[in-house]
Coordinates of C-alpha atoms in Angstrom, one line a residue:
Chain A
M405 CA -45.9 -49.1 17.0
E406 CA -44.0 -47.7 14.1
L407 CA -41.7 -45.9 16.5
V408 CA -41.0 -49.1 18.6
G409 CA -40.4 -51.1 15.4
L410 CA -37.7 -48.7 14.3
L411 CA -36.3 -48.3 17.8
N412 CA -33.0 -49.9 16.9
Y413 CA -32.5 -47.6 14.0
W414 CA -33.2 -44.6 16.2
I415 CA -30.5 -45.8 18.6
V416 CA -28.2 -46.3 15.6
I417 CA -28.7 -42.7 14.5
V418 CA -28.3 -41.3 18.1
L419 CA -25.1 -43.3 18.7
M420 CA -23.7 -42.4 15.3
M421 CA -24.2 -38.7 15.8
T422 CA -23.0 -38.8 19.4
G423 CA -19.8 -40.6 18.3
F424 CA -19.3 -38.3 15.3
Y425 CA -19.8 -35.2 17.4
I426 CA -17.3 -36.4 20.0
V427 CA -14.7 -37.0 17.3
I428 CA -15.2 -33.5 15.9
S429 CA -15.6 -31.5 19.0
H430 CA -13.3 -33.0 21.6
G431 CA -9.7 -31.8 21.8
N432 CA -8.5 -34.7 23.9
L433 CA -7.0 -37.4 21.7
V434 CA -8.2 -40.3 23.9
K435 CA -11.7 -38.9 23.9
K436 CA -11.6 -38.7 20.1
I437 CA -10.8 -42.4 20.0
V438 CA -13.7 -43.1 22.3
G439 CA -16.0 -41.1 20.0
L440 CA -14.7 -43.0 17.0
N441 CA -15.5 -46.2 18.9
V442 CA -19.1 -45.1 19.6
F443 CA -19.4 -44.1 15.9
Q444 CA -18.3 -47.6 14.8
V445 CA -20.4 -49.4 17.3
S446 CA -23.5 -47.7 15.8
V447 CA -22.7 -49.2 12.5
F448 CA -22.3 -52.6 14.1
L449 CA -25.8 -52.2 15.5
L450 CA -27.1 -51.1 12.1
Y451 CA -25.8 -54.3 10.5
I452 CA -27.0 -56.6 13.3
T453 CA -30.5 -55.0 13.1
M454 CA -30.9 -55.4 9.4
G455 CA -30.1 -59.1 9.7
K456 CA -32.8 -59.7 12.2
V457 CA -35.9 -61.3 10.9
H458 CA -39.0 -60.8 13.0
G459 CA -39.8 -64.0 14.9
G460 CA -36.8 -65.7 13.4
T461 CA -34.4 -67.9 15.5
A462 CA -30.7 -68.4 15.2
P463 CA -29.7 -69.7 11.8
I464 CA -29.1 -73.3 12.7
L465 CA -30.2 -76.2 10.5
E466 CA -32.6 -78.1 12.7
E467 CA -35.8 -79.9 12.3
G468 CA -38.8 -77.6 12.5
I469 CA -37.0 -74.3 12.1
A470 CA -38.2 -72.5 9.0
L471 CA -37.7 -68.9 10.0
Y472 CA -34.3 -67.7 11.0
S473 CA -32.3 -64.5 11.0
N474 CA -30.0 -63.6 8.2
P475 CA -26.5 -64.6 9.4
L476 CA -24.5 -62.7 6.8
P477 CA -24.7 -59.2 8.3
H478 CA -23.8 -60.7 11.6
V479 CA -20.7 -62.4 10.2
L480 CA -19.7 -59.3 8.3
I481 CA -19.9 -57.3 11.5
L482 CA -17.6 -59.8 13.3
T483 CA -15.0 -58.7 10.7
A484 CA -15.8 -55.0 11.2
I485 CA -15.4 -55.5 15.0
V486 CA -12.0 -56.9 14.5
V487 CA -11.1 -53.9 12.3
G488 CA -12.5 -51.6 14.9
V489 CA -10.4 -53.2 17.7
A490 CA -7.3 -52.9 15.5
T491 CA -8.0 -49.3 14.8
T492 CA -8.6 -48.5 18.5
A493 CA -5.4 -50.3 19.5
L494 CA -3.3 -48.4 16.8
G495 CA -5.0 -45.1 17.7
L496 CA -4.2 -45.5 21.4
A497 CA -0.7 -46.6 20.6
L498 CA -0.2 -43.4 18.6
V499 CA -1.6 -41.4 21.5
V500 CA 1.0 -43.0 23.8
R501 CA 3.8 -42.1 21.4
I502 CA 2.3 -38.5 21.0
S503 CA 2.2 -38.2 24.8
D504 CA 5.9 -39.2 25.0
A505 CA 6.9 -36.8 22.3
Y506 CA 4.8 -33.8 23.2
G507 CA 4.1 -34.3 26.9
T508 CA 0.4 -33.7 26.3
I509 CA -2.6 -35.2 24.6
E510 CA -4.6 -32.0 24.1
D511 CA -5.1 -31.1 20.5
D512 CA -4.7 -27.3 20.9
E513 CA -1.6 -27.6 23.0
I514 CA 0.0 -29.9 20.4
D515 CA -1.0 -27.4 17.7
A516 CA 0.7 -24.6 19.6
M517 CA 3.9 -26.7 19.9
E518 CA 3.8 -27.7 16.2
N519 CA 3.6 -24.1 15.2
N520 CA 6.8 -23.4 17.1
D521 CA 8.6 -26.4 15.6
Chain B
M412 CA -2.8 -74.4 -13.8
I413 CA -0.9 -71.7 -12.0
A414 CA -2.1 -69.1 -14.5
H415 CA -5.6 -69.8 -13.4
H416 CA -4.7 -68.8 -9.9
L417 CA -2.9 -65.6 -10.7
P418 CA -5.6 -63.3 -9.2
I419 CA -5.3 -64.8 -5.8
L420 CA -1.5 -65.1 -6.0
Q421 CA -1.5 -61.4 -6.5
I422 CA -2.9 -61.0 -3.0
I423 CA -1.6 -64.0 -1.2
I424 CA 2.1 -63.5 -2.0
P425 CA 2.5 -60.0 -0.5
L426 CA 0.1 -60.9 2.3
M427 CA 2.2 -63.9 3.3
S428 CA 5.5 -62.1 3.0
A429 CA 4.4 -59.6 5.7
P430 CA 4.4 -62.1 8.6
I431 CA 7.6 -63.7 7.2
C432 CA 9.3 -60.3 7.4
L433 CA 8.0 -60.0 10.9
V434 CA 9.3 -63.4 12.1
L435 CA 12.7 -63.0 10.4
R436 CA 13.4 -59.7 12.4
H437 CA 16.2 -58.8 10.0
A438 CA 16.2 -55.6 8.1
R439 CA 18.3 -56.7 5.1
I440 CA 16.5 -60.1 4.6
A441 CA 13.2 -58.4 4.9
W442 CA 14.2 -55.9 2.2
V443 CA 15.4 -58.6 -0.2
L444 CA 12.2 -60.6 0.4
S445 CA 9.9 -57.5 -0.1
L446 CA 11.9 -56.5 -3.2
A447 CA 11.4 -60.0 -4.7
V448 CA 7.8 -60.1 -3.8
S449 CA 7.0 -56.6 -5.2
W450 CA 8.6 -57.6 -8.6
I451 CA 6.8 -60.9 -8.6
C452 CA 3.6 -58.9 -8.1
L453 CA 4.5 -56.7 -11.0
V454 CA 5.0 -59.7 -13.2
I455 CA 1.6 -61.1 -12.1
S456 CA -0.2 -57.9 -12.7
V457 CA 1.3 -57.4 -16.1
S458 CA 0.4 -60.9 -17.2
L459 CA -3.1 -60.3 -15.8
L460 CA -3.4 -57.1 -17.9
V461 CA -2.2 -58.9 -21.0
K462 CA -4.7 -61.7 -20.4
V463 CA -7.6 -59.3 -19.9
L464 CA -6.7 -57.3 -23.0
D465 CA -6.6 -60.6 -25.0
G466 CA -9.5 -62.5 -23.6
G467 CA -11.8 -60.1 -21.7
A468 CA -12.6 -59.9 -18.0
I469 CA -11.4 -62.7 -15.7
S470 CA -13.5 -63.9 -12.9
Y471 CA -11.9 -65.9 -10.0
E472 CA -14.1 -67.4 -7.4
L473 CA -12.5 -67.8 -4.0
G474 CA -12.7 -71.3 -2.7
D475 CA -14.9 -72.2 -5.7
W476 CA -18.0 -70.6 -4.1
A477 CA -20.2 -69.4 -6.9
A478 CA -20.2 -65.6 -7.4
P479 CA -23.0 -63.8 -5.7
W480 CA -22.6 -65.9 -2.5
G481 CA -18.9 -66.4 -2.4
I482 CA -16.3 -63.6 -2.8
E483 CA -15.3 -63.0 -6.4
Y484 CA -12.2 -61.4 -7.8
H485 CA -13.3 -59.7 -11.0
I486 CA -10.6 -58.3 -13.2
D487 CA -11.5 -56.1 -16.2
T488 CA -9.4 -53.7 -18.1
L489 CA -9.8 -50.9 -15.5
N490 CA -8.6 -52.8 -12.4
A491 CA -6.0 -54.7 -14.3
F492 CA -4.5 -51.3 -15.3
V493 CA -4.7 -50.0 -11.7
L494 CA -3.0 -53.2 -10.5
V495 CA -0.2 -52.5 -12.9
I496 CA 0.1 -49.0 -11.6
V497 CA 0.2 -50.1 -8.0
T498 CA 2.7 -52.9 -8.5
A499 CA 4.9 -50.9 -10.8
V500 CA 5.2 -48.1 -8.3
G501 CA 5.7 -50.7 -5.5
A502 CA 8.5 -52.5 -7.4
V503 CA 10.4 -49.2 -8.1
V504 CA 9.8 -48.0 -4.5
M505 CA 11.3 -51.2 -3.1
L506 CA 14.5 -50.5 -5.2
Y507 CA 14.6 -47.0 -3.7
A508 CA 13.6 -48.0 -0.2
K509 CA 16.8 -49.6 1.0
A510 CA 19.1 -46.5 1.1
S511 CA 16.3 -44.1 2.0
V512 CA 15.0 -46.3 4.8
E513 CA 18.5 -46.8 6.2
A514 CA 18.8 -43.1 6.5
E515 CA 15.4 -42.4 8.0
V516 CA 14.2 -45.3 10.0
P517 CA 16.1 -46.7 13.1
E518 CA 17.7 -50.1 12.6
E519 CA 15.5 -52.0 15.0
R520 CA 12.3 -50.8 13.3
R521 CA 13.3 -51.5 9.7
Y522 CA 12.0 -55.0 9.4
L523 CA 8.7 -53.7 10.8
F524 CA 8.8 -51.1 8.1
Y525 CA 9.0 -53.7 5.3
T526 CA 6.3 -55.8 7.1
M527 CA 3.9 -52.8 7.0
L528 CA 4.9 -51.9 3.4
M529 CA 4.0 -55.4 2.3
L530 CA 0.7 -55.2 4.1
C531 CA -0.1 -51.8 2.6
L532 CA 0.7 -53.3 -0.9
T533 CA -1.6 -56.2 -0.1
G534 CA -4.4 -53.9 0.9
L535 CA -4.2 -51.7 -2.1
L536 CA -4.0 -54.6 -4.5
G537 CA -6.9 -56.2 -2.7
I538 CA -9.1 -53.1 -3.0
T539 CA -8.3 -53.1 -6.7
I540 CA -8.9 -56.7 -7.5
T541 CA -11.9 -57.6 -5.5
G542 CA -15.4 -57.8 -6.9
D543 CA -17.1 -57.7 -3.5
A544 CA -18.1 -54.5 -1.6
F545 CA -17.4 -55.8 1.9
N546 CA -14.2 -57.4 0.9
L547 CA -13.1 -54.0 -0.4
F548 CA -13.8 -52.5 3.0
V549 CA -11.5 -55.1 4.7
F550 CA -8.7 -54.4 2.2
L551 CA -9.3 -50.7 2.6
E552 CA -8.7 -51.0 6.3
I553 CA -5.6 -53.3 5.8
S554 CA -4.0 -50.7 3.6
S555 CA -5.1 -47.8 5.8
L556 CA -4.0 -49.2 9.1
S557 CA -0.6 -50.1 7.7
S558 CA -0.2 -46.7 6.1
Y559 CA -0.9 -45.0 9.5
V560 CA 1.9 -47.0 11.0
L561 CA 4.2 -46.2 8.0
I562 CA 3.5 -42.5 8.3
S563 CA 4.2 -42.5 12.1
M564 CA 7.7 -43.9 11.4
G565 CA 8.9 -40.5 10.1
R566 CA 11.7 -38.9 12.1
D567 CA 9.9 -35.7 13.0
R568 CA 7.5 -36.0 16.0
R569 CA 4.9 -34.3 13.9
A570 CA 4.7 -37.6 11.9
L571 CA 2.9 -39.0 15.0
T572 CA 0.2 -36.4 15.0
A573 CA -0.1 -36.6 11.2
A574 CA -0.6 -40.3 11.4
Y575 CA -3.2 -39.8 14.3
R576 CA -5.2 -37.3 12.3
Y577 CA -5.1 -39.5 9.2
L578 CA -6.3 -42.4 11.4
I579 CA -9.3 -40.4 12.7
L580 CA -10.3 -39.1 9.3
G581 CA -9.5 -42.4 7.5
T582 CA -11.6 -44.4 9.9
V583 CA -14.5 -42.0 9.6
G584 CA -14.2 -42.4 5.8
A585 CA -14.0 -46.2 5.9
T586 CA -17.0 -46.3 8.3
F587 CA -19.0 -44.1 6.0
Y588 CA -18.2 -46.5 3.2
I589 CA -19.3 -49.5 5.3
I590 CA -22.6 -47.7 6.2
G591 CA -23.2 -47.2 2.4
V592 CA -22.5 -50.8 1.8
G593 CA -24.9 -51.8 4.6
L594 CA -27.7 -49.7 3.2
M595 CA -27.2 -51.2 -0.3
Y596 CA -27.3 -54.7 1.3
M597 CA -30.6 -53.8 3.0
M598 CA -32.2 -53.1 -0.3
T599 CA -30.6 -55.7 -2.5
G600 CA -29.3 -58.5 -0.3
T601 CA -26.1 -58.7 -2.2
L602 CA -22.5 -57.5 -1.9
N603 CA -21.2 -58.5 -5.3
F604 CA -20.5 -55.5 -7.6
A605 CA -21.9 -57.2 -10.7
D606 CA -25.0 -58.4 -8.8
L607 CA -25.5 -55.0 -7.2
A608 CA -25.3 -53.4 -10.7
T609 CA -28.2 -55.6 -11.8
L610 CA -30.4 -55.2 -8.7
I611 CA -29.9 -51.5 -7.9
P612 CA -32.0 -50.1 -10.8
S613 CA -35.2 -51.6 -9.5
V614 CA -34.7 -49.9 -6.1
A615 CA -32.9 -46.8 -7.2
D616 CA -35.7 -44.5 -6.4
T617 CA -35.7 -45.3 -2.7
R618 CA -34.3 -42.9 -0.1
T619 CA -32.2 -45.8 1.3
I620 CA -30.2 -46.2 -1.9
Q621 CA -29.7 -42.4 -2.3
V622 CA -28.4 -42.2 1.2
A623 CA -26.2 -45.1 0.5
L624 CA -24.7 -43.4 -2.5
G625 CA -24.1 -40.3 -0.4
F626 CA -22.3 -42.2 2.3
L627 CA -20.2 -44.2 -0.3
T628 CA -19.2 -41.0 -2.1
V629 CA -18.3 -39.0 1.0
G630 CA -16.4 -41.9 2.5
L631 CA -14.3 -42.6 -0.6
C632 CA -13.7 -38.9 -1.2
L633 CA -12.2 -38.7 2.3
K634 CA -9.8 -41.5 1.4
L635 CA -8.9 -39.9 -1.9
A636 CA -8.5 -36.5 -0.4
L637 CA -10.9 -34.5 -2.6
F638 CA -11.3 -30.9 -1.4
P639 CA -12.6 -30.1 1.2
L640 CA -11.8 -33.6 2.7
H641 CA -8.1 -33.3 2.1
M642 CA -7.1 -32.1 5.6
W643 CA -5.1 -35.2 6.5
L644 CA -3.0 -35.3 3.3
P645 CA -0.4 -32.5 3.5
N646 CA 1.0 -33.4 6.9
A647 CA 0.9 -37.1 6.2
Y648 CA 2.9 -36.7 3.1
V649 CA 5.4 -34.2 4.5
Y650 CA 6.3 -36.1 7.7
A651 CA 6.2 -39.7 6.5
P652 CA 9.6 -41.3 5.6
S653 CA 10.5 -40.5 1.9
A654 CA 9.8 -44.0 0.6
V655 CA 6.4 -44.0 2.2
T656 CA 5.5 -40.6 0.7
V657 CA 6.5 -41.9 -2.7
F658 CA 4.4 -45.0 -2.3
L659 CA 1.3 -43.5 -0.8
A660 CA 1.3 -40.4 -3.1
S661 CA 1.4 -42.5 -6.2
T662 CA -0.8 -45.4 -5.2
A663 CA -3.2 -44.9 -2.2
T664 CA -5.2 -42.0 -3.5
K665 CA -5.3 -43.6 -7.0
V666 CA -6.8 -46.7 -5.6
A667 CA -9.4 -44.7 -3.8
V668 CA -10.2 -42.9 -7.0
Y669 CA -10.5 -46.3 -8.6
A670 CA -13.0 -47.4 -5.9
L671 CA -15.1 -44.3 -6.5
I672 CA -15.1 -45.0 -10.3
R673 CA -16.2 -48.6 -9.4
V674 CA -19.1 -47.3 -7.3
I675 CA -20.3 -44.7 -9.7
F676 CA -19.9 -46.5 -13.0
T677 CA -20.3 -50.2 -12.1
I678 CA -22.7 -50.3 -9.1
F679 CA -24.7 -47.2 -10.1
G680 CA -23.8 -47.5 -13.8
A681 CA -27.3 -48.6 -15.0
V682 CA -29.2 -45.8 -13.1
D683 CA -29.4 -42.1 -13.7
I684 CA -28.9 -41.6 -10.0
L685 CA -26.0 -39.3 -10.6
D686 CA -28.5 -36.8 -11.9
I687 CA -31.1 -37.5 -9.3
V688 CA -29.0 -36.6 -6.3
Q689 CA -26.5 -34.3 -8.1
V690 CA -23.5 -36.3 -7.2
R691 CA -21.9 -35.6 -10.5
N692 CA -22.3 -31.8 -10.2
L693 CA -21.1 -31.9 -6.7
L694 CA -17.9 -33.9 -7.6
M695 CA -17.2 -31.5 -10.5
T696 CA -17.6 -28.4 -8.4
M697 CA -15.3 -29.9 -5.7
A698 CA -12.8 -31.0 -8.3
I699 CA -12.6 -27.5 -9.8
I700 CA -12.2 -25.9 -6.4
A701 CA -9.5 -28.5 -5.5
M702 CA -7.6 -27.6 -8.7
F703 CA -7.5 -23.9 -7.8
F704 CA -7.1 -24.4 -4.0
G705 CA -4.3 -27.0 -4.3
S706 CA -2.4 -25.0 -6.9
I707 CA -2.7 -21.6 -5.1
V708 CA -1.7 -23.0 -1.7
A709 CA 1.2 -24.8 -3.3
I710 CA 2.6 -21.5 -4.5
Y711 CA 3.0 -20.3 -1.0
Q712 CA 4.8 -23.3 0.5
M713 CA 8.4 -23.1 1.6
N714 CA 8.6 -26.8 2.3
V715 CA 8.9 -28.4 -1.2
K716 CA 7.4 -31.7 0.0
R717 CA 4.4 -29.8 1.3
M718 CA 4.2 -27.9 -2.0
L719 CA 4.0 -31.2 -3.9
A720 CA 1.4 -32.5 -1.4
Y721 CA -0.9 -29.5 -2.2
S722 CA -0.1 -30.1 -5.9
S723 CA -1.4 -33.6 -5.4
I724 CA -4.7 -32.2 -4.1
A725 CA -5.0 -30.2 -7.3
Q726 CA -4.1 -33.2 -9.5
I727 CA -6.7 -35.3 -7.7
G728 CA -9.1 -32.6 -8.8
Y729 CA -8.2 -33.3 -12.5
M730 CA -8.9 -37.0 -12.0
I731 CA -12.3 -36.4 -10.4
L732 CA -13.1 -33.8 -13.0
G733 CA -12.5 -36.3 -15.8
V734 CA -14.6 -38.9 -14.0
S735 CA -17.4 -36.5 -13.3
L736 CA -17.7 -35.6 -17.0
D737 CA -19.4 -39.0 -17.5
T738 CA -18.3 -39.3 -21.1
L739 CA -16.0 -41.8 -22.7
T740 CA -13.2 -39.3 -23.2
G741 CA -13.7 -37.8 -19.8
V742 CA -13.5 -41.1 -17.9
A743 CA -10.6 -42.2 -20.1
A744 CA -8.8 -38.9 -19.3
G745 CA -9.4 -39.5 -15.6
I746 CA -8.1 -43.1 -15.8
I747 CA -5.0 -42.2 -17.8
H748 CA -4.2 -39.5 -15.3
L749 CA -4.2 -42.1 -12.5
F750 CA -1.2 -43.7 -14.3
N751 CA 0.4 -40.5 -15.4
H752 CA 0.2 -38.8 -12.0
A753 CA 1.5 -41.9 -10.3
M754 CA 4.6 -41.8 -12.5
M755 CA 5.4 -38.1 -12.2
K756 CA 4.5 -37.6 -8.5
G757 CA 6.4 -40.7 -7.7
S758 CA 9.5 -39.4 -9.4
L759 CA 9.2 -36.0 -7.9
F760 CA 8.9 -37.3 -4.3
M761 CA 11.8 -39.7 -5.0
A762 CA 13.9 -36.7 -6.1
L763 CA 13.0 -35.0 -2.8
G764 CA 13.8 -38.1 -0.9
A765 CA 17.3 -38.0 -2.4
V766 CA 17.6 -34.4 -1.3
I767 CA 16.6 -35.3 2.2
Y768 CA 19.2 -38.1 2.1
Q769 CA 21.9 -35.7 1.1
I770 CA 21.2 -32.5 3.0
G771 CA 18.5 -33.5 5.5
S772 CA 16.0 -30.9 4.5
V773 CA 13.6 -29.9 1.7
H774 CA 13.1 -26.4 2.8
L775 CA 13.3 -24.2 -0.3
D776 CA 16.1 -22.0 1.1
D777 CA 18.2 -25.0 2.0
M778 CA 17.9 -26.3 -1.5
A779 CA 19.5 -23.2 -3.1
G780 CA 22.1 -24.0 -5.8
L781 CA 21.4 -27.8 -5.6
G782 CA 21.1 -27.9 -9.4
R783 CA 24.9 -27.9 -9.7
K784 CA 25.5 -30.1 -6.8
M785 CA 23.0 -32.9 -7.5
P786 CA 22.5 -32.5 -11.3
L787 CA 20.9 -35.9 -12.0
T788 CA 18.4 -35.6 -9.1
M789 CA 17.5 -32.0 -9.9
A790 CA 17.1 -32.7 -13.6
A791 CA 14.7 -35.4 -12.6
F792 CA 12.8 -32.9 -10.5
V793 CA 12.6 -30.5 -13.4
V794 CA 11.3 -33.1 -15.8
G795 CA 8.7 -34.2 -13.2
G796 CA 7.8 -30.5 -12.7
L797 CA 7.3 -30.0 -16.4
S798 CA 5.0 -32.9 -16.4
L799 CA 3.0 -31.5 -13.6
I800 CA 2.5 -28.4 -15.7
G801 CA 1.6 -30.4 -18.7
V802 CA 4.4 -29.6 -21.1
P803 CA 4.3 -31.6 -24.4
L804 CA 6.5 -34.8 -24.5
T805 CA 5.6 -35.6 -20.8
V806 CA 2.7 -37.6 -19.5
G807 CA 1.1 -34.5 -17.9
F808 CA 0.5 -33.2 -21.4
I809 CA -1.4 -36.3 -22.5
S810 CA -3.7 -36.2 -19.4
K811 CA -4.5 -32.5 -19.9
W812 CA -4.9 -32.8 -23.6
Y813 CA -7.6 -35.5 -23.2
L814 CA -9.2 -33.7 -20.3
I815 CA -9.6 -30.5 -22.2
Q816 CA -10.8 -32.4 -25.2
A817 CA -13.4 -34.2 -23.1
V818 CA -14.5 -30.9 -21.6
L819 CA -14.8 -29.3 -25.1
E820 CA -16.8 -32.3 -26.3
R821 CA -19.4 -31.3 -23.7
G822 CA -19.1 -27.8 -24.9
W823 CA -18.1 -26.5 -21.4
W824 CA -15.3 -24.2 -22.6
P825 CA -15.1 -22.2 -19.3
I826 CA -13.9 -25.4 -17.6
A827 CA -11.2 -25.8 -20.3
I828 CA -10.0 -22.3 -19.5
I829 CA -10.0 -23.2 -15.8
I830 CA -7.8 -26.2 -16.6
I831 CA -5.3 -24.0 -18.5
T832 CA -5.3 -21.4 -15.7
T833 CA -4.5 -24.0 -13.0
S834 CA -1.7 -25.3 -15.3
L835 CA -0.3 -21.8 -15.3
L836 CA -0.5 -21.8 -11.5
A837 CA 1.6 -25.0 -11.7
V838 CA 4.1 -23.1 -13.8
I839 CA 4.5 -20.6 -10.9
Y840 CA 5.2 -23.1 -8.1
V841 CA 7.4 -25.3 -10.2
W842 CA 9.4 -22.3 -11.5
R843 CA 9.9 -21.0 -7.9
V844 CA 11.8 -24.2 -7.1
V845 CA 13.7 -24.3 -10.4
E846 CA 14.8 -20.7 -10.0
I847 CA 16.2 -21.4 -6.5
I848 CA 17.9 -24.7 -7.2
Y849 CA 19.6 -23.4 -10.4
F850 CA 20.1 -19.7 -10.2
R851 CA 21.0 -19.2 -6.5
A852 CA 24.4 -19.8 -5.0
P853 CA 24.4 -22.8 -2.7
S854 CA 24.8 -22.3 1.0
G855 CA 25.0 -24.4 4.2
A856 CA 24.5 -28.1 3.7
A857 CA 23.8 -27.6 0.0
A858 CA 27.3 -26.1 -0.6
V859 CA 29.0 -29.4 0.3
A860 CA 26.3 -31.7 -1.1
T861 CA 27.1 -34.3 -3.7
E862 CA 25.0 -36.4 -6.1
A863 CA 22.7 -38.9 -4.3
P864 CA 23.7 -42.6 -4.4
V865 CA 22.9 -44.6 -7.4
S866 CA 20.3 -46.7 -5.6
L867 CA 18.2 -43.5 -5.2
V868 CA 19.0 -41.9 -8.6
V869 CA 18.2 -45.0 -10.7
P870 CA 14.6 -45.6 -9.4
T871 CA 13.9 -41.9 -9.8
W872 CA 15.0 -42.0 -13.4
I873 CA 13.1 -45.2 -14.0
L874 CA 9.9 -43.3 -13.2
I875 CA 11.1 -40.2 -15.1
G876 CA 11.8 -42.5 -18.0
A877 CA 8.2 -43.7 -17.8
T878 CA 7.1 -40.1 -17.6
L879 CA 8.9 -39.3 -20.8
Y880 CA 8.2 -42.6 -22.6
F881 CA 4.5 -42.6 -22.1
G882 CA 4.4 -38.9 -22.8
I883 CA 6.0 -39.4 -26.2
D884 CA 4.3 -42.6 -27.1
A885 CA 1.0 -42.8 -25.2
T886 CA -0.7 -45.3 -27.5
T887 CA -0.4 -48.2 -25.0
T888 CA -1.7 -46.4 -22.0
L889 CA -4.4 -44.6 -24.0
D890 CA -5.6 -47.8 -25.6
V891 CA -6.0 -49.4 -22.2
A892 CA -7.6 -46.3 -20.6
I893 CA -10.1 -46.0 -23.4
A894 CA -10.9 -49.7 -23.4
A895 CA -11.4 -49.4 -19.6
A896 CA -13.6 -46.4 -20.0
R897 CA -15.6 -48.0 -22.7
A898 CA -16.2 -51.1 -20.6
L899 CA -17.4 -48.8 -17.8
I900 CA -19.9 -46.6 -19.7
G901 CA -20.8 -49.0 -22.4
G902 CA -19.3 -47.2 -25.4
G903 CA -21.8 -44.3 -25.0
S904 CA -21.1 -40.8 -26.5

């Protein structure tokens, strides 16, 4: 039961570590951005989970609704999603420019070229 | 009436100027607008500081929503001081930017450059002024995203990869910060700094809060480039356009240090959590390694901009060392070094920007003999260098004097010896440059170089003037720094 109750948090940790590992280990610049995305999504899930109240409904003022989820973390994460989209867009735009300038998006090949510059 | 709204105007004015620059699509008008806005911001921040020093902390509730629920801008001595640092550097950089940007950024991108610079200014001011943990994250990302763009505008293609790497590490840092904020919210149900400070002590023993502190510290240390999380900094500083390097080097890391101070002394101020999870010792160790590492690596650099970037890593070590001492003098030394380092590093990078403007390179060999060709610029570089070392009559001396005093108060004399040793290392890397620019015959581009234009020399000397003025008469800055430190740690020790 304990395990099931914490299921979301387990998913958060797995996603977080997966994303972080991709960011660190992959040499492909696009894959790094994907990893970064997975990493950020895990945090979205963390916030959404902490706002959930067991048995609560959507936080709408209505007759007969006493128990509802905490809307604040959900609203916060809307902002964080926007930030995440902006970061992804900017990151990918940089990758396009890097690809134009270097002709590759592999980290080690770029490193080799930079050492020659 | 308007005076009451100064805190929000500080943010709104640069924020609104960014889209206006974008719509106008005209480089010169964008520059004039940004210049005007940056000086208005300086006036606002100085009047806020005066107000805070006279009448204590100001609290401004956005949209009149009461504090723990609505977002609050809370201005005490510390962040009023940091606001002045950021806006002062911003105002001087805008004077400097026109000529430098015209030389380094293509015409069609210049208005975008000013748009981004204004957004970056907004973000940095927002981080400083806000009293809300999540709001700080949003401003952190505004400043970070715009600084990635600014860095990528450098002429060298390596600017792109530098910006990309900073984007990856910066996003990881900001995400760590937001995880920390989330964990604190789980335990306390609040995001307001003052509210967090009162609620944290009752839950301080939980694993959640300790993990939160870990995430916050690591995330912010990534943004402020504390060793070993500094990897993004050297390339970002070297390949960014000169004006951007000046601006980021003297504001971005300082604001991140401010955010760390806020977390440690305001949010976790009432608890002894620093001792529980050893954050303080960890920070101190890293700060000392950073001082050595930065200074030693700087000695071996042939690119002078890169040399100064590594020196920045060392200087960040001094700030964090002061903060980690956790005494009144120590924190005051850290805070005053925020200001002092902004002034001297700003002027040094400005001098290098002038060199790039004239000879197109800051490689040490290309700069040979420039002392005679560009006397004013190089004299500025020398004064800035002396300040990095910590020679009396410069601001660098004031910082190191107080830092050593703070260390000795604690009785940790080996650390005092380390501070002096790393200062001697600074002598080596500064002297290397001085020797080559003054005692070697000019060759190549340097042989035909002339003094940089007035619009580059004057801003450089404004900052050098500040370096000397506040080095000779430091009573103003010291009073503010000590008042800020006292407010943070409650007058203890």
